[in-house]
XYZ file of C-alpha atoms in Angstrom:
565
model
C -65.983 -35.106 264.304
C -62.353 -35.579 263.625
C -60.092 -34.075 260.886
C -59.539 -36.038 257.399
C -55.960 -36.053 259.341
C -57.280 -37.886 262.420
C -58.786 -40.251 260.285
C -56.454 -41.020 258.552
C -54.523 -41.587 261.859
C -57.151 -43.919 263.432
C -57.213 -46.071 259.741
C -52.983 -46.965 260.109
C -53.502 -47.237 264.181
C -56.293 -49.932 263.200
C -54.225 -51.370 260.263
C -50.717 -51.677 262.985
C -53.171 -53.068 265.627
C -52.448 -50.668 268.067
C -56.224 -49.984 268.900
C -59.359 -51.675 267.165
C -62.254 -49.849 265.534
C -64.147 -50.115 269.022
C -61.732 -47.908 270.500
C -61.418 -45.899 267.892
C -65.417 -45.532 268.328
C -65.374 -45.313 271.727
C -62.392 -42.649 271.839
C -64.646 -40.756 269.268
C -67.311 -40.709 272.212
C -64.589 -39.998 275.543
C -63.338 -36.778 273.584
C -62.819 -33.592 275.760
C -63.171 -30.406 273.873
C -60.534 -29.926 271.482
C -58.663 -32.866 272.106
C -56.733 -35.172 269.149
C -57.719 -38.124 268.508
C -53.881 -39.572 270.183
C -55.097 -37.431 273.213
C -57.967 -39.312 273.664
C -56.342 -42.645 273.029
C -53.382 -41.775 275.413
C -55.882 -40.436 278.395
C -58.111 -43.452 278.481
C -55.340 -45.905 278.360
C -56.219 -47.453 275.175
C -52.578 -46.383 273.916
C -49.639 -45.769 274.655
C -47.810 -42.882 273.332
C -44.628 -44.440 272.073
C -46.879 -46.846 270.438
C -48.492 -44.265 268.522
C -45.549 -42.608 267.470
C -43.741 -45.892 266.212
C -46.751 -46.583 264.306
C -46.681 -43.521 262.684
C -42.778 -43.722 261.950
C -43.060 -47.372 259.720
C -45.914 -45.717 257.671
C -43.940 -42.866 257.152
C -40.874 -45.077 256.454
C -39.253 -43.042 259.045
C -37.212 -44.192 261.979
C -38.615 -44.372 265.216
C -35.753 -43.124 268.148
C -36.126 -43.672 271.955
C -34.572 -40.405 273.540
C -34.780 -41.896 277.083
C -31.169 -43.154 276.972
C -29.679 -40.298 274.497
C -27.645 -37.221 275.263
C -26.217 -35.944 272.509
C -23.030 -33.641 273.063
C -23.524 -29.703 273.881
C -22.244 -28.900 270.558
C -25.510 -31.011 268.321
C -27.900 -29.827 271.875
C -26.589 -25.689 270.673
C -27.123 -25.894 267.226
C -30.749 -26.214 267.786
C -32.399 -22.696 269.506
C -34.197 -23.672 272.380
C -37.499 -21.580 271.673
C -37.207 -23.621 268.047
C -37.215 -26.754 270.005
C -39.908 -25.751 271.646
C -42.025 -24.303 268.884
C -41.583 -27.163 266.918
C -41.647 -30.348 269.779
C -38.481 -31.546 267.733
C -34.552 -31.934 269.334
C -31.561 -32.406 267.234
C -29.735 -35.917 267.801
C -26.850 -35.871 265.458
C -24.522 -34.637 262.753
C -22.914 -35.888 259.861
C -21.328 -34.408 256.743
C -23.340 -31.215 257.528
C -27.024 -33.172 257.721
C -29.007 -32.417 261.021
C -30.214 -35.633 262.533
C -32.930 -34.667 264.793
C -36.359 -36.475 266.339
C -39.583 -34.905 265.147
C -43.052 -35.785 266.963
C -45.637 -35.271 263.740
C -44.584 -36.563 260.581
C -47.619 -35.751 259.157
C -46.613 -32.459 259.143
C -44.589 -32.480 255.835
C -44.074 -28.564 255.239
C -43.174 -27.643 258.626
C -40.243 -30.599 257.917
C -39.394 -29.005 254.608
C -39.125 -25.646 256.118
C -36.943 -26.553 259.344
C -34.018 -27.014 256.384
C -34.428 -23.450 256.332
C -35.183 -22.440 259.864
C -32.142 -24.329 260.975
C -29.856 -23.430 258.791
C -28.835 -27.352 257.646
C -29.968 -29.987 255.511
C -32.379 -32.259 258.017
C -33.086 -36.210 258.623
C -35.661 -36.801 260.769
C -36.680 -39.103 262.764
C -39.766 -40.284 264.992
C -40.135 -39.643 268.344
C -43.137 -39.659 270.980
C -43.974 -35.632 272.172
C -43.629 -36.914 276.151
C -39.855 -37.582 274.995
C -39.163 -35.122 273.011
C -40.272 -32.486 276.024
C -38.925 -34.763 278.390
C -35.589 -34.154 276.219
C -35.651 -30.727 275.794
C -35.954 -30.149 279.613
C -32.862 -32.394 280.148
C -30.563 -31.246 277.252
C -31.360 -27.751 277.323
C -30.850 -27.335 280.964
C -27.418 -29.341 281.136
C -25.828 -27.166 277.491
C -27.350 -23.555 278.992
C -25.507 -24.956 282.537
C -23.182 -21.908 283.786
C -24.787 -19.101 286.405
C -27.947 -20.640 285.573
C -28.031 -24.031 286.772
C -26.498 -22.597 290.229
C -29.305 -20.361 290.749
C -32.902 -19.489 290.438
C -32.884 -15.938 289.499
C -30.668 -14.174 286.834
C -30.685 -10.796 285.831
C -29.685 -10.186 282.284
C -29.923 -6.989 282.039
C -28.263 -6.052 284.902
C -25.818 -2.815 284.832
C -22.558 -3.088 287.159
C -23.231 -2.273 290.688
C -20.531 0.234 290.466
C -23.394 2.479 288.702
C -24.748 3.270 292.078
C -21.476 3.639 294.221
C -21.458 7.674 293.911
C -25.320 7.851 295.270
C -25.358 6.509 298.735
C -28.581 4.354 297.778
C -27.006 1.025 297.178
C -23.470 0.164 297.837
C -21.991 -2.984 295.360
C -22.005 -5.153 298.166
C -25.187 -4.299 299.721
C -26.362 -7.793 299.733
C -29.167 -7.882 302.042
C -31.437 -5.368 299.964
C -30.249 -7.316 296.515
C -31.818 -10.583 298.572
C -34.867 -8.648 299.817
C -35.831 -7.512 296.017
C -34.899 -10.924 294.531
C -37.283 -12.488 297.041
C -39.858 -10.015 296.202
C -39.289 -11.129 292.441
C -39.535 -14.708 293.036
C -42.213 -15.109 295.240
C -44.347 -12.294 292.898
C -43.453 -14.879 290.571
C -44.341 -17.976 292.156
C -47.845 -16.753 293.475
C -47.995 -16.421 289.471
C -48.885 -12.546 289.886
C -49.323 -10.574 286.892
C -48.071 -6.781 288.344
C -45.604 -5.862 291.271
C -45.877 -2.608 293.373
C -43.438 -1.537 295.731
C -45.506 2.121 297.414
C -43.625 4.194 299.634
C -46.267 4.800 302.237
C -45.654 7.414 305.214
C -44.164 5.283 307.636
C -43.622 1.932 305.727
C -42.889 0.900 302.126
C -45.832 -1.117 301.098
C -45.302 -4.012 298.421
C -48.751 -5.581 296.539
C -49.166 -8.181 294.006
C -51.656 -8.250 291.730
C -52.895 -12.069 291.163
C -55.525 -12.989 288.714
C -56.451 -9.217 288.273
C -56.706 -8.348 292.349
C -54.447 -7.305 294.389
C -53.056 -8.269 298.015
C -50.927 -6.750 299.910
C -47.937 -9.117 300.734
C -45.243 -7.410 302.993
C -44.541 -4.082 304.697
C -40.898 -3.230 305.270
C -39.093 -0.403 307.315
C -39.482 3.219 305.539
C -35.623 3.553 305.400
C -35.713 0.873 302.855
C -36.827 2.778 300.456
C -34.306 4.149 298.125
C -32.371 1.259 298.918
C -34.835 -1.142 297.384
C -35.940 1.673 294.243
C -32.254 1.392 293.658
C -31.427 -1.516 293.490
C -34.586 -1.928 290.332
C -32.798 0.676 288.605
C -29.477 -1.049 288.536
C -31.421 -4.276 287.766
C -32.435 -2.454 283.981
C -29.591 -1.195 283.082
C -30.993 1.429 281.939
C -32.543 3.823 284.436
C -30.966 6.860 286.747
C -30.785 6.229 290.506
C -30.077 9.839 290.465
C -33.402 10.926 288.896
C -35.593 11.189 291.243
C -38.036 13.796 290.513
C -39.149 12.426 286.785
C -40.702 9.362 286.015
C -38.722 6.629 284.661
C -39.063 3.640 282.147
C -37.500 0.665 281.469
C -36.883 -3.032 281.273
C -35.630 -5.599 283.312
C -34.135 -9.223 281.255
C -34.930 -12.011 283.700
C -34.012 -15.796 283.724
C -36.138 -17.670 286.714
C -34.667 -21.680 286.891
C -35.981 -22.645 283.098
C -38.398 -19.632 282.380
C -37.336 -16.339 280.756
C -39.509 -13.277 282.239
C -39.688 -9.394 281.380
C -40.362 -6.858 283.257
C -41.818 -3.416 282.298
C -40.454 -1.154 285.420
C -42.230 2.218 286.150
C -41.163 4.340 288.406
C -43.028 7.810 289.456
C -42.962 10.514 292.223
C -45.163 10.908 294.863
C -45.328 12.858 297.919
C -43.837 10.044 300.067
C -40.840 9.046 297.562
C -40.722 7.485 294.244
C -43.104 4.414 293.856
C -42.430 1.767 291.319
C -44.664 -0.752 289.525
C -43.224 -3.950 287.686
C -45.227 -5.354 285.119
C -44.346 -9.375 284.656
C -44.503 -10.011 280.891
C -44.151 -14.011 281.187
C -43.117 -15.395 277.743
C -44.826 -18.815 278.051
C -48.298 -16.511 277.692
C -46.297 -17.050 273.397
C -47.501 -20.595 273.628
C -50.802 -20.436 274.685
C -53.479 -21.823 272.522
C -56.583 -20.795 271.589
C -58.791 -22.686 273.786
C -56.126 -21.601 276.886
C -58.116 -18.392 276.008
C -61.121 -19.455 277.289
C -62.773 -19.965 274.521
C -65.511 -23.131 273.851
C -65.304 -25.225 271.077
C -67.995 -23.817 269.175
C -66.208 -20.283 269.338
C -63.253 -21.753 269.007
C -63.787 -22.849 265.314
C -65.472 -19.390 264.554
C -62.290 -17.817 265.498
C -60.143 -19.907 263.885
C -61.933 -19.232 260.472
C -62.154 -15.770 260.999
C -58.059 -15.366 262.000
C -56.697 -17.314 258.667
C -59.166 -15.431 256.288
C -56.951 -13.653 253.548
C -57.950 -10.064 254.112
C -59.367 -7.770 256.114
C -59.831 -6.150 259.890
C -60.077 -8.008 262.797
C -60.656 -5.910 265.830
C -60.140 -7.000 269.155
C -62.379 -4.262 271.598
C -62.199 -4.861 275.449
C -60.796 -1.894 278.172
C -56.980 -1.890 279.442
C -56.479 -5.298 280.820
C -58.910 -7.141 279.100
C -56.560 -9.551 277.611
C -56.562 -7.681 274.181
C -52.991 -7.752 273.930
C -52.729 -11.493 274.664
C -55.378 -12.868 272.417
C -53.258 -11.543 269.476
C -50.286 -13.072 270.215
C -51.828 -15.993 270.569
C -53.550 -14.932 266.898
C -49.681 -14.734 265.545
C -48.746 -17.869 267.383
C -51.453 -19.828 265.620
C -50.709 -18.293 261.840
C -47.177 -18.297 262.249
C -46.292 -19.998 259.406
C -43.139 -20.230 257.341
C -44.879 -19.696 253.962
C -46.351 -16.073 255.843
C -44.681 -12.983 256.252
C -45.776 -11.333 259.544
C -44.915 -7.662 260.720
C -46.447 -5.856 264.003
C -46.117 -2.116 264.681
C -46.464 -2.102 268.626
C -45.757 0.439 271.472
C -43.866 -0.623 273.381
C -42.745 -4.617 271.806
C -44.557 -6.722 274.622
C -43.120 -9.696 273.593
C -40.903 -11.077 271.554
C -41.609 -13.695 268.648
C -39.654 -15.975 266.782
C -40.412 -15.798 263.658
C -41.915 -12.807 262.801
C -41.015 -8.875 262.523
C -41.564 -6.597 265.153
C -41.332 -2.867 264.852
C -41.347 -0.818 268.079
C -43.345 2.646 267.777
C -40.734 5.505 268.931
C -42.953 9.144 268.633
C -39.648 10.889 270.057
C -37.888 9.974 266.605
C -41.006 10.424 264.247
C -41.522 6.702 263.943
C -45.758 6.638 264.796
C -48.131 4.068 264.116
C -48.747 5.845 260.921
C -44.938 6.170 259.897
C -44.318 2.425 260.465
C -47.466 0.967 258.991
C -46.600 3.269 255.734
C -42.891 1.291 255.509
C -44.063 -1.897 256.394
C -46.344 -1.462 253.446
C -43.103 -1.902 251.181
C -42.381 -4.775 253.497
C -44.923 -6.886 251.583
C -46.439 -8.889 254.403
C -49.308 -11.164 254.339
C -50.077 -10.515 257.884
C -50.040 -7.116 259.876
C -50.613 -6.248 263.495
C -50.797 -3.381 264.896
C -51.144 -2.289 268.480
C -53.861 0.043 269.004
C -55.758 2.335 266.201
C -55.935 4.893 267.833
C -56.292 8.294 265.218
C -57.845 8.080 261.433
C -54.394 8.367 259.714
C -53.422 5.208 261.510
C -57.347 3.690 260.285
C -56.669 4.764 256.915
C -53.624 2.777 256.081
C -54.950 -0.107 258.173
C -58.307 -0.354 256.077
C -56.089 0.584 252.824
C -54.011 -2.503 253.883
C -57.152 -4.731 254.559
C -58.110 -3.524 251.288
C -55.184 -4.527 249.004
C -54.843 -8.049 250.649
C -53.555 -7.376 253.721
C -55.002 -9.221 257.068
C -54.747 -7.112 259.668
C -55.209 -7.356 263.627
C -56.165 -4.662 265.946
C -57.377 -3.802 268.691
C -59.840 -0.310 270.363
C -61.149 0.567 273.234
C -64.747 -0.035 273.023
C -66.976 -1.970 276.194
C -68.367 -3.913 273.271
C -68.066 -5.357 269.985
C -70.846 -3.094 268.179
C -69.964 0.168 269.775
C -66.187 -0.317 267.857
C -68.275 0.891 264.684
C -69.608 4.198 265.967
C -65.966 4.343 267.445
C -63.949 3.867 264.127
C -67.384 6.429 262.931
C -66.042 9.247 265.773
C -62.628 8.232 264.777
C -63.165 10.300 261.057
C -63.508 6.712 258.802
C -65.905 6.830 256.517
C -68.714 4.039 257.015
C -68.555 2.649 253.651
C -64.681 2.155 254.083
C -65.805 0.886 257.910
C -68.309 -1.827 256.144
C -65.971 -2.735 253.441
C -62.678 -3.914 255.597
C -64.112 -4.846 258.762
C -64.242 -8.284 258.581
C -65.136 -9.188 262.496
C -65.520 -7.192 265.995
C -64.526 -9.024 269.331
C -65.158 -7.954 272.424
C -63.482 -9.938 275.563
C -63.134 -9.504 279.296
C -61.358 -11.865 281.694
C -62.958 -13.875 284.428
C -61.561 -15.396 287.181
C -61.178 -19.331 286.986
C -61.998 -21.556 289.819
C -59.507 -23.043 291.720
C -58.995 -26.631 290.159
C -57.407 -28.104 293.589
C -60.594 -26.740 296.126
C -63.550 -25.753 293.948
C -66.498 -27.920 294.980
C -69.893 -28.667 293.538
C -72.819 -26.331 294.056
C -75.951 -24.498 293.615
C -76.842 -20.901 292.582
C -79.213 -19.027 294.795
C -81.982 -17.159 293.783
C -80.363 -13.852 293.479
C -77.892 -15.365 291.060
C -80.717 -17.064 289.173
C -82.314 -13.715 288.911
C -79.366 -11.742 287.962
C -78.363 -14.038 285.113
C -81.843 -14.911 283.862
C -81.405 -18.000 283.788
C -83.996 -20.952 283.533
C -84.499 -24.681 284.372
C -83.855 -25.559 280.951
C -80.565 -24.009 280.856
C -79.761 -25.711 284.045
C -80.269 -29.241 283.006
C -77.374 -31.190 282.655
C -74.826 -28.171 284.313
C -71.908 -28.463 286.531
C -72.439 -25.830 288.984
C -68.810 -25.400 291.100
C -68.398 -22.745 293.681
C -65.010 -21.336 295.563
C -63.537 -22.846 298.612
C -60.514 -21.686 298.971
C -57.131 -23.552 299.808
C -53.285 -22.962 300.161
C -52.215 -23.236 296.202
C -55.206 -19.939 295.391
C -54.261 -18.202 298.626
C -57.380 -18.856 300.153
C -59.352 -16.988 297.243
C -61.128 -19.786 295.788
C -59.707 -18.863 292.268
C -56.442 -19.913 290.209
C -55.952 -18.401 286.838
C -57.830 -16.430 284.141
C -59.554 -17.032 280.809
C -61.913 -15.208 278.746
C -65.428 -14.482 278.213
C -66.202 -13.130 274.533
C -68.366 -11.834 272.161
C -68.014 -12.318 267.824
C -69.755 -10.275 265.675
C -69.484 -11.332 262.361
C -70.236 -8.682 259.545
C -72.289 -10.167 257.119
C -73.693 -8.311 254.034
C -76.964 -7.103 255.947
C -74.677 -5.280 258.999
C -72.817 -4.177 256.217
C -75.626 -2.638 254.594
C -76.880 -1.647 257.965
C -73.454 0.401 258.791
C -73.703 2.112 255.444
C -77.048 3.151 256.242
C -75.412 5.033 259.477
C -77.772 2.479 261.603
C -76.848 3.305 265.251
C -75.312 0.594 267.906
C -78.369 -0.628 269.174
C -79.764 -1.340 265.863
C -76.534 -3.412 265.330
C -76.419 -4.958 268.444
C -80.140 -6.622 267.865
C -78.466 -7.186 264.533
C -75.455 -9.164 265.873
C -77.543 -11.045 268.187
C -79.972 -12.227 265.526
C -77.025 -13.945 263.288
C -75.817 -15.573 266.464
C -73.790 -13.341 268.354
C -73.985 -14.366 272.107
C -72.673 -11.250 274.314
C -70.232 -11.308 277.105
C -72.819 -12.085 279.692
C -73.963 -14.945 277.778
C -70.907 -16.480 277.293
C -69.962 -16.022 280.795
C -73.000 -17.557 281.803
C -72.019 -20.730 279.368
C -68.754 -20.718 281.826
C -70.868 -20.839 284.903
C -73.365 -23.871 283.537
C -69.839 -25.831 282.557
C -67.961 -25.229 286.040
C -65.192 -23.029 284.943
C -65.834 -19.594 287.224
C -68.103 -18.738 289.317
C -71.836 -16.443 289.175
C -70.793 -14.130 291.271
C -67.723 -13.398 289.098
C -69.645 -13.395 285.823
C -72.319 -11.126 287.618
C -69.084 -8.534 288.354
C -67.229 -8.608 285.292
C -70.324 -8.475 282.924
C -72.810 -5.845 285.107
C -72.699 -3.413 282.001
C -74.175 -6.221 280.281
C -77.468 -6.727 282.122
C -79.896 -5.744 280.094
């Protein structure tokens, strides 16, 4: 079923005889998950794009602009942030008498074109253009007005200290240029091979450098032993921030990066050992901002449970999973998809993962007193709609984040639990009291990541028995499935996966689980209850995964073995 919106969409496409009702019937039957109804039109050829979007701009009474032969000057391209460009698919064209001229791809969306008058600063016109031109655009204009250093190479450092820093050590001389090469290689080709962590390991005899891709990792390069505090500092000058002289005392900091088009962080850690100091890079990629919900991993059915649960008006949502479960990305992508102008958003985080336009982010500093506790009590006065924070991790942190939930406040969260029941006993153990627990918990969800089959080599397939065993699986199930297994091929590094999504349960609390967590009911007894209002469990989603060709058994059978019985 489409949206009122869509509807409405397909009635002036029909009216502007762009498509017919047959296509418009047979689109309605070619739809792919949470694809629009446009989507659908554009994949199966039965429109074009453009045509859509001029369509749209006469019943609007808007102007439709082709952007394939504009370039506006620097000066119009600068006035325009590029992560605003981005966030809203919209480019400025123009300017006159202080009015913003710029190309828009949904007019339907009225209040985000009221509120860009604010955002940007001037008083708007807007015009209609299709999305392919408007990213097309942005891609052109944005990399010809950033130009400079950054158009004449693929890595920048932007947090970079002067080389000078290092002179007085002996580790790294300014114009050492061979190790600067050797770590910038390192940093692009981590980055290519689209790894998530970097370690550099000082072995006995060799210094040992390891990506971590798709949550494994593989051992990449070994380079000479007297490399060492060449290459450790080198990352120190690269932050800005850290010692080169400190060597017996872990170290942390950040390093600003700008790869061709795409800004990266990275956390640096560096720690003693008996071989030398070993370091460990975390790559915080900012495009992981713009992921949607279903980039999660989540099916559509899911998908539409989650996104009623994340714009209710009060409340906890707890997101439960173990460190590097994807906790910490599914709400972001939470704040990305309620980021509103009309909502005010604050986040109390340790450290400030990411940063995000838009909304206010407070960075949790014990050293100076400012806790989870101390911040959530000042944001308080803040009067937000919206509050995240990082981790609950004592009961003076629970209590203001259930008083919050309590006085109209939706809050996010997240706890170390293995599964979405178990975070009651855990808030329980935590000192909250169970009627407070029942009262402001709103929703529980557990996640995991999977590995997702290569798209470019997976190939069709059958389980084998042992599979069929260890998932408990039927014929029934089986009907209709698209069983893919792992090759293996150059782009997945012979693996036979490419990426990551999730696997998930939701466990709604409904009035009986609420009178069932009153009644100090233990986490069995709410896990049957869970499962009898329609909670499927990790395993069971995973399994869902399997049957629709996304990952593999054998990975769902790894990831999910707590989940067996």
């Amino acid at each position: 079923m489409y949206s009122a919106e869509e509807n409405y969409l397909a009635s002036i496409l029909v009216e502007g005889e762009i498509v017919t009702e047959a296509q418009i019937e047979d689109a309605k039957g070619q739809r792919k998950g949470t694809e629009s109804l446009a989507e659908t039109l554009i994949r199966t050829g039965q429109a074009k794009e453009t045509d859509i979007a001029r369509c749209c701009a006469v019943n609007y009474g808007m102007d439709f602009v082709d952007l394939t032969h504009i370039t506006p000057a620097k000066e119009i391209v600068n006035m325009v942030k590029l992560e605003d460009a981005r966030r809203y698919v919209m480019v400025p064209i123009g300017f006159d008498q202080n009015r913003l001229e710029i190309a828009i791809s949904d007019p339907f969306d009225t209040d985000t074109i009221d509120s860009l008058n604010h955002v940007l600063g001037y008083d708007v016109d807007a015009r209609v253009s299709s999305p392919e031109q408007i990213n097309d655009a942005i891609g052109r204009w944005y990399d010809e007005a950033i130009g400079g250093a950054d158009a004449d190479t693929d890595l920048v450092v932007l947090s970079e200290a002067s080389g000078g820093d290092a002179g007085g050590e002996g580790d790294l001389g300014a114009n050492d240029a061979p190790v600067i090469k050797l770590v910038g290689q390192i940093l692009k080709e981590s980055f290519n091979a689209g790894a998530s962590d970097i370690h550099i390991e000082p072995l006995e005899n060799s210094v040992r450098v390891r990506y971590r891709i798709d949550g494994v990792l593989h051992e990449v390069a070994n380079h000479p032993r007297n490399l060492l505090s060449s290459i450790i500092a080198r990352i120190k000058i690269m932050t800005g921030a850290m010692s080169i002289a400190e060597k017996r005392l872990p170290q942390d900091a950040r390093i600003q990066l700008r790869l061709g088009e795409k800004d990266l962080d990275l956390r640096v850690s560096t720690v003693p050992t008996n071989h030398g100091e070993s370091v460990v890079m975390r790559v915080l990629d900012k495009s992981a901002l713009n992921l949607g919900l279903a980039q999660l991993g989540f099916l559509s059915d899911d998908q539409a449970t989650f996104e009623q649960l994340i714009t209710l008006p009060d409340g906890i949502l707890l997101v439960t999973g173990p460190t590097g479960s994807g906790k910490t990305t599914t709400l972001y992508a939470c704040l990305n998809y309620i980021n509103k102008p009309d909502r005010k958003i604050i986040t109390v985080e340790d450290p400030v993962e990411y940063q995000m336009s838009g909304i206010n982010q407070v960075m949790v500093k014990e050293d100076v007193g400012m806790t989870f506790a101390a911040a959530l009590r000042s944001i308080l006065r803040q009067a937000p709609n919206i509050i995240m924070i990082g981790e609950i991790r004592d009961l003076e942190t629970a209590s203001i984040a259930i008083n919050a939930s309590l006085t109209g406040h939706l809050v996010f969260s997240t706890l170390h639990t293995n599964d979405a029941p178990s975070a009651v006993a855990r808030m329980a153990d935590i000192g909250v009291k169970r009627f407070l627990i029942a009262s402001a918990v709103r929703a529980i969800i557990a996640q995991r990541l999977i590995r997702k089959l290569c798209p470019e080599c997976k190939t069709p397939g059958e389980l084998n028995e042992r599979e069929i065993k260890a998932l408990s699986l039927d014929a029934a199930q089986m009907n209709d499935s698209t069983i893919m297994t792992p090759d293996g091929c150059v782009k997945c590094r012979a693996t036979g996966y490419k990426g990551r999504a999730g696997i998930f349960e939701i466990f709604q609390i409904d009035d009986e689980v609420r009178h069932m967590v009153n009644e100090n009911l233990s986490t069995p007894q709410l896990r049957r209850q869970a499962r009898e209002i329609g909670m499927r469990t990790l395993r069971e989603d995973g399994i869902r995964k399997v049957l629709n060709g996304m990952t593999s058994a054998s990975e769902i059978i790894h990831v999910t073995m707590a989940d067996a019985n």
